[in-house]
Amino acid sequence: MRFDPDEIKDKANEDFDSTWNAGKEFVKKTGLNEQYPHMSIKYGKPHPIYETISRLREAYLRMGFEEMMNPLIVDEREVHKQFGHEALAVLDRCYYLAGLPRPNVGISDESIDAINTILGDIGEEGIETIRKILHSYKKGDIEGDDLIPEISAAINVSDSLVVEMIDQVFPEFKELVPQSTRRTLRSHMTSGWFISLASLMERANPPFNLFSIDRCFRREQEEDAARLMTYYSASCVIMDEDVTVDHGKAVAQSLLSQFGFEKFMFRPDDKRSKYYVPDTQIEVFAYHPKLVGSKTKYSDGWVEIATFGIYSPTALAEYGISCPVMNLGLGVERLAMILYNATDIRSLIYPQIAQYSEWNMSDDELAKMIYVEDVPETTEGRDIAEAIVAVCEEHGSTPSPCEFTAWEGEISGKNVKVSVIEPEEETKLCGPAVFNEVVAYNNDILGIPDNKKWKKALENHSARTNVRFLDSFAAKAASDIEQAIANGENEVETRVRIVKVPSEINIRLEPLASRFITSKKQKIDIRGPVFTTVRATIE
């Protein structure tokens, strides 16, 4: 809240202590449903895969590599050139691209009648215009997404009617079947490197240190915890006359050391791909202390993380490349699984899809989903709620029967008196659970007292709602008084006895929180003896 600095200085000079204490008057009071933890600063969270890609890019750049984008769509002829006798096996894992053919659409007399029925009488000129546009579409002069707007503009008819005309009059469009091409989505980053390096050699001289991190596609029979049909490859090449296997080892260590890997083993790869020089295809095993004792197959700390090799001259010669090339590649998802301690690649990539991932919610997230149901809307109502709380805090242990005035004043021209009472004998103004606070703890929603038993639950302030049974009850009582005044009532009483469910103490949970707790078989335990009554007289 704003204040007058000059006025504050003058008052401070006269009575500093009183002016200092009055400073709290300028601090806005937040409502029960607006205070922390409901009040929070939102921030975005990066996806684990893209975060890993970002870190890999930075690591390669620090090592002096230049970033490239390689062709994603590769003609099958390139695969034969690169993989030789292995090409058929590689192509078996590739996705071929297909497209819909352009139909040869004729307009018969029956079609003309149907067109005129749908569009209205557009005359012979309109029919001829449609015929020409369909012919241009067949030749490829007009793209598919432009067909409807072209016809609509040419004959001055609405898009929706043209869509209906195409649907009803020309069944040829519905009967189209995709036709495969010879182009594939790359299954290995190698497919793109050969094309890029061949072109680069025409314009520059090696050595080249290049990297690319991008998608590859592999036609798996099915996806599982370790395999997906599309993945990210973090691949690099070094083109140099003197390149050796040792370059691959050095790059592997330099790259992976930046992610916490400490020790390395290099083993010949049994696959012996023909696009690599014999005995240069090497698997990289690296040790990561974070994996030791983990619930993964890498519990000994060692993991196969990358593969490298020297491209075979027989493959390079197909592209007119005369300089040796070392290629190293690793799967981004495998690295991310290690960094994020994931056991199922699907849950790491698609955490939003229920079938792939377990539903987890932190206690502070749950706390943000707990609200006070009825709250006062006026300044006087909020003052009444605060006054009720103050009386109960001061006199809650007073033996009954007893009555304490909490608030008196005028609201909407009515004189209002609010009292906290307990008419029964041999009890107290407030029951023992009145100061219990609603918290989220270990995915349970609890109403608990501030004592040693619940120290662990209460030390996490981000999972505390800062709402006691007393606070929510006082808010309900003040809201009832506001409503009674609006309805012209003379008296209203709000009473709570033994609380068994959240609604009985004016607490509401978002349905999402209730579903989560039910699905996890957690509990909502908000109960206890409150035994407090507020009565208001309105004159």
Coordinates of C-alpha atoms in Angstrom, one line a residue:
M1 CA 0.0 0.0 0.0
R2 CA 1.2 3.5 -0.8
F3 CA 2.1 6.0 1.9
D4 CA 3.2 9.7 2.2
P5 CA 7.0 9.7 3.0
D6 CA 6.9 13.2 4.4
E7 CA 4.1 12.3 6.8
I8 CA 5.9 9.2 7.9
K9 CA 9.2 11.2 8.5
D10 CA 7.3 13.8 10.6
K11 CA 5.6 11.2 12.7
A12 CA 8.9 9.2 13.2
N13 CA 10.6 12.4 14.4
E14 CA 7.8 12.8 17.0
D15 CA 7.5 9.2 18.1
F16 CA 9.7 6.7 16.2
D17 CA 8.6 3.6 18.1
S18 CA 4.9 4.1 17.5
T19 CA 5.4 5.0 13.9
W20 CA 7.6 2.0 13.4
N21 CA 5.0 -0.3 14.9
A22 CA 2.3 1.3 12.8
G23 CA 4.2 0.3 9.7
K24 CA 2.2 -3.0 9.5
E25 CA -0.9 -0.9 8.5
F26 CA 0.7 -0.4 5.1
V27 CA 1.3 -4.1 4.4
K28 CA -1.7 -5.5 2.6
K29 CA -3.4 -8.4 4.2
T30 CA -3.9 -11.4 1.9
G31 CA -7.0 -13.6 2.0
L32 CA -6.9 -17.2 3.1
N33 CA -7.0 -18.4 -0.5
E34 CA -4.4 -15.9 -1.8
Q35 CA -1.7 -16.4 0.8
Y36 CA 1.4 -18.6 0.4
P37 CA 1.6 -21.4 -0.8
H38 CA -1.3 -20.4 -3.1
M39 CA 0.7 -17.3 -3.9
S40 CA 3.7 -18.5 -5.9
I41 CA 6.0 -17.4 -8.7
K42 CA 5.5 -19.6 -11.7
Y43 CA 8.4 -20.8 -13.7
G44 CA 8.8 -23.1 -16.7
K45 CA 10.5 -26.5 -16.7
P46 CA 12.6 -27.7 -19.6
H47 CA 11.8 -31.2 -21.1
P48 CA 14.6 -33.7 -20.0
I49 CA 15.4 -34.6 -23.7
Y50 CA 15.7 -31.0 -24.9
E51 CA 17.6 -30.0 -21.8
T52 CA 20.1 -32.9 -22.5
I53 CA 20.3 -31.8 -26.1
S54 CA 21.1 -28.2 -25.0
R55 CA 23.9 -29.5 -22.7
L56 CA 25.3 -31.7 -25.5
R57 CA 25.3 -28.7 -27.9
E58 CA 27.2 -26.7 -25.4
A59 CA 29.7 -29.5 -24.8
Y60 CA 30.4 -30.0 -28.5
L61 CA 30.8 -26.2 -29.0
R62 CA 33.3 -26.0 -26.1
M63 CA 35.3 -28.8 -27.8
G64 CA 35.6 -26.7 -30.9
F65 CA 33.0 -28.5 -33.1
E66 CA 30.8 -26.6 -35.6
E67 CA 27.1 -27.4 -35.6
M68 CA 25.4 -28.6 -38.8
M69 CA 22.0 -29.8 -39.9
N70 CA 22.0 -32.9 -42.0
P71 CA 19.4 -34.0 -44.5
L72 CA 16.5 -35.7 -42.8
I73 CA 14.9 -37.1 -46.0
V74 CA 17.2 -39.5 -47.8
D75 CA 16.6 -41.3 -51.1
E76 CA 17.1 -45.1 -50.8
R77 CA 19.8 -44.8 -53.5
E78 CA 21.9 -43.0 -50.9
V79 CA 21.4 -45.8 -48.4
H80 CA 22.7 -48.3 -51.0
K81 CA 25.8 -46.1 -51.7
Q82 CA 26.6 -45.8 -48.0
F83 CA 25.8 -49.2 -46.6
G84 CA 26.6 -51.4 -49.6
H85 CA 25.5 -55.0 -49.0
E86 CA 23.9 -54.1 -45.7
A87 CA 21.6 -51.6 -47.4
L88 CA 18.6 -54.0 -47.5
A89 CA 18.9 -54.6 -43.8
V90 CA 19.1 -50.9 -43.1
L91 CA 16.2 -50.1 -45.4
D92 CA 14.1 -52.7 -43.6
R93 CA 14.3 -50.4 -40.6
C94 CA 13.5 -47.3 -42.5
Y95 CA 10.2 -45.5 -43.0
Y96 CA 9.4 -44.8 -46.6
L97 CA 7.5 -41.6 -47.5
A98 CA 4.2 -41.8 -49.3
G99 CA 1.8 -39.2 -50.8
L100 CA -1.6 -39.1 -52.2
P101 CA -1.8 -39.0 -56.0
R102 CA -3.6 -36.1 -57.7
P103 CA -6.9 -37.6 -59.1
N104 CA -8.0 -37.0 -62.7
V105 CA -11.4 -35.6 -62.0
G106 CA -14.0 -35.4 -64.8
I107 CA -17.3 -33.5 -64.7
S108 CA -20.2 -35.4 -66.1
D109 CA -23.7 -34.1 -66.7
E110 CA -24.8 -35.7 -63.5
S111 CA -22.0 -34.0 -61.7
I112 CA -23.0 -30.6 -63.2
D113 CA -26.6 -31.1 -61.8
A114 CA -25.2 -31.9 -58.4
I115 CA -22.9 -28.9 -58.4
N116 CA -25.7 -26.6 -59.3
T117 CA -27.8 -28.1 -56.6
I118 CA -25.2 -27.4 -53.9
L119 CA -23.7 -24.1 -55.2
G120 CA -26.7 -22.7 -57.0
D121 CA -26.8 -22.1 -60.8
I122 CA -23.3 -21.0 -61.6
G123 CA -23.7 -21.4 -65.3
E124 CA -21.5 -23.0 -67.9
E125 CA -18.8 -20.5 -67.2
G126 CA -18.7 -21.5 -63.6
I127 CA -18.5 -25.2 -64.4
E128 CA -15.7 -24.5 -66.9
T129 CA -13.8 -22.6 -64.2
I130 CA -14.1 -25.5 -61.8
R131 CA -12.9 -27.9 -64.5
K132 CA -9.8 -25.8 -65.2
I133 CA -8.9 -25.4 -61.5
L134 CA -9.2 -29.2 -61.0
H135 CA -7.0 -29.8 -64.1
S136 CA -4.4 -27.3 -62.7
Y137 CA -4.6 -29.3 -59.4
K138 CA -3.9 -32.5 -61.2
K139 CA -0.8 -31.1 -62.9
G140 CA 0.5 -29.8 -59.6
D141 CA 0.1 -26.1 -60.4
I142 CA -2.2 -25.7 -57.4
E143 CA -1.4 -27.2 -54.0
G144 CA -4.0 -29.3 -52.1
D145 CA -4.5 -26.7 -49.3
D146 CA -5.2 -24.0 -52.0
L147 CA -7.8 -26.0 -54.0
I148 CA -10.8 -24.9 -51.9
P149 CA -9.9 -21.2 -51.7
E150 CA -9.1 -21.1 -55.5
I151 CA -12.5 -22.4 -56.5
S152 CA -14.3 -20.3 -53.9
A153 CA -12.6 -17.1 -55.1
A154 CA -13.0 -17.9 -58.8
I155 CA -16.8 -18.5 -58.7
N156 CA -17.5 -16.3 -55.7
V157 CA -19.0 -19.0 -53.5
S158 CA -18.4 -19.6 -49.9
D159 CA -15.6 -22.0 -48.8
S160 CA -18.1 -24.2 -46.9
L161 CA -20.3 -24.8 -50.0
V162 CA -17.2 -25.7 -52.0
V163 CA -16.1 -28.2 -49.4
E164 CA -19.6 -29.7 -49.5
M165 CA -19.4 -29.8 -53.3
I166 CA -16.0 -31.6 -53.3
D167 CA -17.3 -34.1 -50.7
Q168 CA -20.6 -34.9 -52.4
V169 CA -19.8 -34.6 -56.1
F170 CA -16.3 -36.0 -56.5
P171 CA -15.9 -39.4 -54.7
E172 CA -12.4 -39.7 -56.4
F173 CA -11.0 -37.6 -53.5
K174 CA -12.2 -40.0 -50.9
E175 CA -10.9 -43.1 -52.8
L176 CA -7.3 -41.9 -52.9
V177 CA -4.7 -44.4 -51.7
P178 CA -1.2 -43.3 -50.6
Q179 CA 1.6 -44.2 -53.1
S180 CA 5.0 -44.9 -51.7
T181 CA 8.1 -43.0 -53.0
R182 CA 11.7 -44.0 -52.9
R183 CA 12.5 -41.5 -50.2
T184 CA 13.1 -42.5 -46.6
L185 CA 13.3 -40.8 -43.2
R186 CA 16.9 -41.3 -42.1
S187 CA 17.4 -44.1 -39.6
H188 CA 21.1 -43.2 -38.9
M189 CA 22.7 -39.7 -38.8
T190 CA 25.4 -41.3 -41.0
S191 CA 23.0 -41.1 -43.9
G192 CA 23.1 -37.3 -43.7
W193 CA 26.8 -37.0 -43.0
F194 CA 27.9 -38.6 -46.3
I195 CA 25.7 -36.2 -48.2
S196 CA 26.9 -33.1 -46.2
L197 CA 30.6 -34.0 -46.3
A198 CA 30.5 -34.6 -50.1
S199 CA 29.1 -31.2 -50.7
L200 CA 31.3 -29.5 -48.1
M201 CA 34.4 -30.9 -49.8
E202 CA 33.5 -28.9 -53.0
R203 CA 33.7 -25.6 -51.1
A204 CA 36.3 -26.0 -48.3
N205 CA 39.3 -28.0 -47.3
P206 CA 39.5 -30.3 -44.3
P207 CA 40.1 -30.7 -41.4
F208 CA 36.5 -30.4 -40.3
N209 CA 35.1 -30.9 -36.8
L210 CA 31.3 -31.0 -37.1
F211 CA 28.4 -32.1 -35.0
S212 CA 24.6 -32.5 -35.4
I213 CA 21.9 -33.4 -32.9
D214 CA 18.6 -34.2 -34.6
R215 CA 15.9 -36.8 -35.0
C216 CA 16.3 -40.2 -36.6
F217 CA 13.5 -42.7 -37.3
R218 CA 13.6 -46.4 -37.0
R219 CA 10.8 -48.8 -37.9
E220 CA 10.7 -50.9 -34.7
Q221 CA 8.2 -53.7 -34.4
E222 CA 7.0 -52.2 -31.2
E223 CA 8.1 -49.6 -28.7
D224 CA 9.1 -50.5 -25.2
A225 CA 11.0 -49.2 -22.2
A226 CA 14.2 -48.9 -24.1
R227 CA 13.2 -48.4 -27.7
L228 CA 11.2 -45.8 -29.6
M229 CA 10.4 -45.4 -33.3
T230 CA 12.0 -41.9 -33.3
Y231 CA 15.0 -40.8 -31.3
Y232 CA 17.6 -38.1 -31.2
S233 CA 21.2 -38.8 -32.3
A234 CA 24.0 -36.7 -31.0
S235 CA 26.6 -37.3 -33.7
C236 CA 29.9 -35.8 -34.7
V237 CA 32.6 -36.3 -37.4
I238 CA 36.2 -35.4 -37.7
M239 CA 37.5 -35.3 -41.3
D240 CA 41.3 -35.2 -41.3
E241 CA 44.0 -37.0 -43.3
D242 CA 45.6 -38.2 -40.0
V243 CA 42.4 -39.2 -38.2
T244 CA 42.6 -42.4 -36.1
V245 CA 40.7 -44.5 -33.6
D246 CA 42.4 -42.5 -30.9
H247 CA 40.5 -39.4 -32.0
G248 CA 37.3 -41.3 -31.3
K249 CA 38.5 -42.2 -27.8
A250 CA 39.5 -38.7 -27.1
V251 CA 36.3 -37.2 -28.3
A252 CA 34.2 -39.7 -26.2
Q253 CA 36.1 -38.9 -23.0
S254 CA 36.1 -35.2 -23.6
L255 CA 32.3 -35.1 -24.4
L256 CA 31.1 -37.5 -21.7
S257 CA 33.3 -36.1 -18.9
Q258 CA 31.2 -33.0 -19.1
F259 CA 28.3 -35.1 -17.9
G260 CA 29.9 -36.6 -14.9
F261 CA 31.4 -39.8 -16.4
E262 CA 34.7 -40.6 -14.9
K263 CA 36.2 -43.8 -16.3
F264 CA 36.1 -45.3 -19.8
M265 CA 36.4 -48.6 -21.5
F266 CA 36.6 -49.2 -25.3
R267 CA 35.5 -52.5 -26.8
P268 CA 35.3 -53.7 -30.4
D269 CA 31.7 -53.7 -31.6
D270 CA 30.6 -57.2 -32.7
K271 CA 28.2 -55.7 -35.4
R272 CA 31.1 -54.8 -37.7
S273 CA 29.1 -52.5 -40.0
K274 CA 30.4 -52.3 -43.6
Y275 CA 30.4 -48.5 -43.7
Y276 CA 33.2 -48.6 -41.1
V277 CA 36.8 -49.7 -41.7
P278 CA 37.3 -53.2 -40.2
D279 CA 38.3 -53.2 -36.5
T280 CA 37.6 -49.5 -36.1
Q281 CA 34.0 -49.8 -34.9
I282 CA 34.3 -49.3 -31.1
E283 CA 31.7 -49.3 -28.3
V284 CA 32.2 -46.8 -25.5
F285 CA 31.5 -47.9 -22.0
A286 CA 31.6 -45.2 -19.3
Y287 CA 31.4 -45.2 -15.5
H288 CA 29.1 -42.9 -13.7
P289 CA 29.1 -42.9 -9.9
K290 CA 25.4 -41.8 -9.9
L291 CA 24.5 -45.2 -11.3
V292 CA 26.1 -47.3 -8.6
G293 CA 23.4 -49.1 -6.6
S294 CA 20.6 -47.7 -8.8
K295 CA 17.5 -49.8 -9.7
T296 CA 18.7 -50.0 -13.3
K297 CA 20.7 -52.6 -15.2
Y298 CA 23.6 -50.2 -14.8
S299 CA 23.8 -50.7 -11.0
D300 CA 27.6 -51.4 -11.3
G301 CA 28.1 -47.9 -12.6
W302 CA 29.1 -48.9 -16.2
V303 CA 27.0 -48.2 -19.2
E304 CA 27.4 -48.5 -23.0
I305 CA 26.8 -44.9 -24.0
A306 CA 28.3 -44.3 -27.5
T307 CA 29.8 -45.9 -30.6
F308 CA 32.5 -44.6 -33.0
G309 CA 34.4 -45.7 -36.0
I310 CA 36.3 -44.7 -39.1
Y311 CA 34.2 -44.5 -42.3
S312 CA 35.2 -47.1 -44.9
P313 CA 36.9 -45.8 -48.1
T314 CA 34.5 -48.0 -50.0
A315 CA 31.6 -45.9 -48.8
L316 CA 33.4 -42.6 -49.0
A317 CA 34.5 -43.3 -52.5
E318 CA 30.8 -43.5 -53.6
Y319 CA 30.7 -39.7 -52.8
G320 CA 34.1 -38.8 -54.2
I321 CA 35.4 -38.2 -50.7
S322 CA 39.2 -38.8 -50.5
C323 CA 39.8 -37.9 -46.8
P324 CA 39.3 -40.2 -43.8
V325 CA 36.4 -39.5 -41.4
M326 CA 35.9 -40.5 -37.8
N327 CA 32.2 -40.7 -36.7
L328 CA 30.9 -40.9 -33.2
G329 CA 27.3 -41.1 -32.2
L330 CA 25.3 -41.5 -29.0
G331 CA 21.6 -41.7 -28.3
V332 CA 20.3 -38.6 -26.5
E333 CA 17.5 -40.5 -24.8
R334 CA 20.0 -43.1 -23.3
L335 CA 22.1 -40.3 -21.9
A336 CA 19.0 -38.5 -20.5
M337 CA 17.8 -41.7 -18.8
I338 CA 21.1 -41.8 -17.0
L339 CA 21.1 -38.1 -16.0
Y340 CA 17.4 -38.3 -14.8
N341 CA 17.6 -41.8 -13.3
A342 CA 14.8 -43.1 -15.5
T343 CA 14.1 -46.7 -16.1
D344 CA 11.5 -46.3 -18.9
I345 CA 12.3 -44.1 -21.9
R346 CA 8.6 -43.6 -22.6
S347 CA 7.9 -42.1 -19.2
L348 CA 10.9 -39.7 -19.6
I349 CA 9.8 -38.5 -23.0
Y350 CA 6.0 -38.6 -22.5
P351 CA 5.4 -37.9 -18.8
Q352 CA 2.0 -36.4 -19.7
I353 CA 0.7 -39.6 -21.1
A354 CA -0.9 -41.7 -18.3
Q355 CA -0.1 -45.1 -19.7
Y356 CA 3.6 -44.4 -19.8
S357 CA 4.3 -42.7 -16.5
E358 CA 3.4 -42.9 -12.9
W359 CA 1.4 -39.9 -11.6
N360 CA 3.5 -38.1 -9.1
M361 CA 2.6 -34.9 -7.2
S362 CA 4.7 -33.1 -4.6
D363 CA 3.3 -32.1 -1.3
D364 CA 3.6 -28.4 -2.1
E365 CA 1.6 -29.0 -5.3
L366 CA -1.1 -30.6 -3.2
A367 CA -1.1 -27.8 -0.7
K368 CA -1.9 -25.3 -3.5
M369 CA -5.1 -27.3 -4.2
I370 CA -6.6 -26.9 -0.8
Y371 CA -8.9 -23.9 -0.3
V372 CA -11.2 -22.3 2.2
E373 CA -14.7 -22.8 0.7
D374 CA -16.6 -19.7 2.0
V375 CA -14.7 -16.5 2.7
P376 CA -16.0 -13.0 3.5
E377 CA -16.1 -10.6 0.6
T378 CA -16.3 -7.3 2.4
T379 CA -13.8 -5.4 4.5
E380 CA -16.1 -5.6 7.5
G381 CA -16.5 -9.3 6.9
R382 CA -12.7 -9.9 6.9
D383 CA -12.5 -7.8 10.1
I384 CA -15.1 -10.0 11.7
A385 CA -13.2 -13.1 10.8
E386 CA -10.0 -11.7 12.3
A387 CA -11.8 -10.7 15.4
I388 CA -13.3 -14.2 15.9
V389 CA -9.8 -15.7 15.5
A390 CA -8.3 -13.3 18.0
V391 CA -11.0 -14.1 20.6
C392 CA -10.5 -17.9 20.2
E393 CA -6.7 -17.5 20.4
E394 CA -7.0 -15.5 23.6
H395 CA -9.9 -17.3 25.4
G396 CA -10.1 -20.7 23.8
S397 CA -9.2 -22.5 27.0
T398 CA -11.8 -20.6 29.1
P399 CA -14.1 -23.0 31.0
S400 CA -17.7 -22.9 29.7
P401 CA -20.4 -21.8 29.7
C402 CA -18.9 -18.5 28.5
E403 CA -19.4 -15.8 25.9
F404 CA -17.0 -13.2 24.5
T405 CA -17.9 -10.3 22.2
A406 CA -15.6 -10.4 19.1
W407 CA -16.9 -7.5 17.0
E408 CA -19.4 -4.7 17.1
G409 CA -20.1 -2.2 14.3
E410 CA -22.4 -1.0 11.5
I411 CA -22.8 -2.8 8.2
S412 CA -25.2 -1.6 5.5
G413 CA -27.0 0.6 8.1
K414 CA -27.4 -2.3 10.5
N415 CA -25.9 -2.6 14.0
V416 CA -24.1 -5.9 14.2
K417 CA -22.8 -7.6 17.3
V418 CA -20.7 -10.8 16.9
S419 CA -19.9 -13.1 19.8
V420 CA -18.1 -16.4 20.3
I421 CA -20.0 -18.6 22.7
E422 CA -20.1 -22.0 24.4
P423 CA -23.3 -22.6 26.2
E424 CA -22.6 -26.1 27.4
E425 CA -21.1 -26.7 30.9
E426 CA -17.9 -28.4 31.8
T427 CA -16.1 -27.8 28.6
K428 CA -14.2 -24.9 27.0
L429 CA -14.8 -22.1 24.6
C430 CA -13.0 -24.0 21.9
G431 CA -12.3 -27.7 21.4
P432 CA -8.8 -29.2 21.3
A433 CA -8.6 -29.4 17.5
V434 CA -9.4 -25.8 16.8
F435 CA -5.8 -24.9 16.2
N436 CA -5.0 -27.9 13.9
E437 CA -3.5 -26.8 10.6
V438 CA -4.3 -28.3 7.2
V439 CA -1.1 -29.6 5.6
A440 CA 0.1 -32.0 2.8
Y441 CA 2.5 -34.6 4.1
N442 CA 3.8 -37.6 2.2
N443 CA 0.9 -37.2 -0.2
D444 CA -1.7 -37.3 2.6
I445 CA -3.9 -34.3 3.4
L446 CA -4.0 -33.9 7.2
G447 CA -5.3 -31.6 9.9
I448 CA -2.6 -31.7 12.6
P449 CA -1.6 -29.9 15.8
D450 CA 1.6 -28.0 16.2
N451 CA 3.5 -30.5 18.4
K452 CA 6.6 -32.6 18.5
K453 CA 4.9 -35.6 16.9
W454 CA 4.2 -33.6 13.7
K455 CA 7.5 -31.7 13.5
K456 CA 8.5 -33.3 10.2
A457 CA 5.2 -32.4 8.6
L458 CA 5.3 -28.8 9.8
E459 CA 8.9 -28.0 8.9
N460 CA 8.1 -28.0 5.2
H461 CA 6.4 -24.6 4.9
S462 CA 5.8 -25.0 1.2
A463 CA 3.3 -27.8 2.0
R464 CA 1.5 -26.0 4.8
T465 CA -1.6 -24.1 3.9
N466 CA -1.3 -21.7 6.9
V467 CA -5.0 -22.4 7.4
R468 CA -6.1 -23.7 10.8
F469 CA -9.5 -25.2 11.6
L470 CA -10.1 -21.9 13.4
D471 CA -9.2 -19.8 10.4
S472 CA -11.6 -21.6 8.0
F473 CA -14.3 -21.7 10.6
A474 CA -14.0 -17.9 11.3
A475 CA -14.2 -17.3 7.5
K476 CA -17.4 -19.4 7.3
A477 CA -18.9 -17.5 10.2
A478 CA -18.1 -14.1 8.7
S479 CA -19.4 -15.2 5.3
D480 CA -22.7 -16.4 7.0
I481 CA -23.0 -13.0 8.7
E482 CA -22.6 -11.2 5.4
Q483 CA -25.3 -13.4 3.8
A484 CA -27.7 -12.9 6.8
I485 CA -27.4 -9.1 6.5
A486 CA -28.0 -9.3 2.8
N487 CA -31.1 -11.5 3.4
G488 CA -32.5 -9.1 6.1
E489 CA -32.2 -11.7 8.9
N490 CA -32.0 -10.6 12.6
E491 CA -29.7 -13.3 13.9
V492 CA -27.4 -16.0 12.5
E493 CA -25.4 -18.7 14.2
T494 CA -22.5 -20.7 12.8
R495 CA -21.6 -23.8 14.8
V496 CA -19.1 -26.6 14.4
R497 CA -18.8 -29.7 16.6
I498 CA -16.7 -32.8 15.8
V499 CA -15.2 -32.5 12.3
K500 CA -15.2 -35.7 10.3
V501 CA -14.7 -34.5 6.7
P502 CA -13.1 -31.3 5.2
S503 CA -16.4 -29.7 4.2
E504 CA -17.5 -29.6 7.9
I505 CA -14.7 -27.2 8.6
N506 CA -15.2 -25.2 5.4
I507 CA -12.2 -26.8 3.6
R508 CA -12.4 -27.7 -0.1
L509 CA -10.0 -29.8 -2.2
E510 CA -9.7 -29.4 -6.0
P511 CA -11.1 -32.5 -7.7
L512 CA -7.6 -33.1 -9.2
A513 CA -6.1 -33.4 -5.7
S514 CA -8.9 -35.8 -4.7
R515 CA -8.4 -38.0 -7.8
F516 CA -4.7 -38.1 -7.2
I517 CA -5.0 -39.1 -3.5
T518 CA -7.6 -41.7 -4.4
S519 CA -5.5 -43.2 -7.2
K520 CA -2.5 -43.4 -4.9
K521 CA -4.6 -44.9 -2.0
Q522 CA -3.5 -42.0 0.2
K523 CA -5.7 -40.5 2.8
I524 CA -7.6 -37.3 3.6
D525 CA -7.6 -37.0 7.4
I526 CA -9.1 -33.7 8.4
R527 CA -11.1 -34.3 11.6
G528 CA -11.2 -33.5 15.3
P529 CA -13.3 -31.9 18.1
V530 CA -13.6 -28.1 17.4
F531 CA -16.9 -27.3 19.4
T532 CA -17.0 -23.6 18.6
T533 CA -20.0 -21.3 18.0
V534 CA -20.3 -17.8 16.6
R535 CA -23.6 -15.9 17.0
A536 CA -24.4 -12.5 15.4
T537 CA -27.3 -10.2 16.2
I538 CA -28.4 -7.8 13.5
E539 CA -30.6 -4.8 14.4

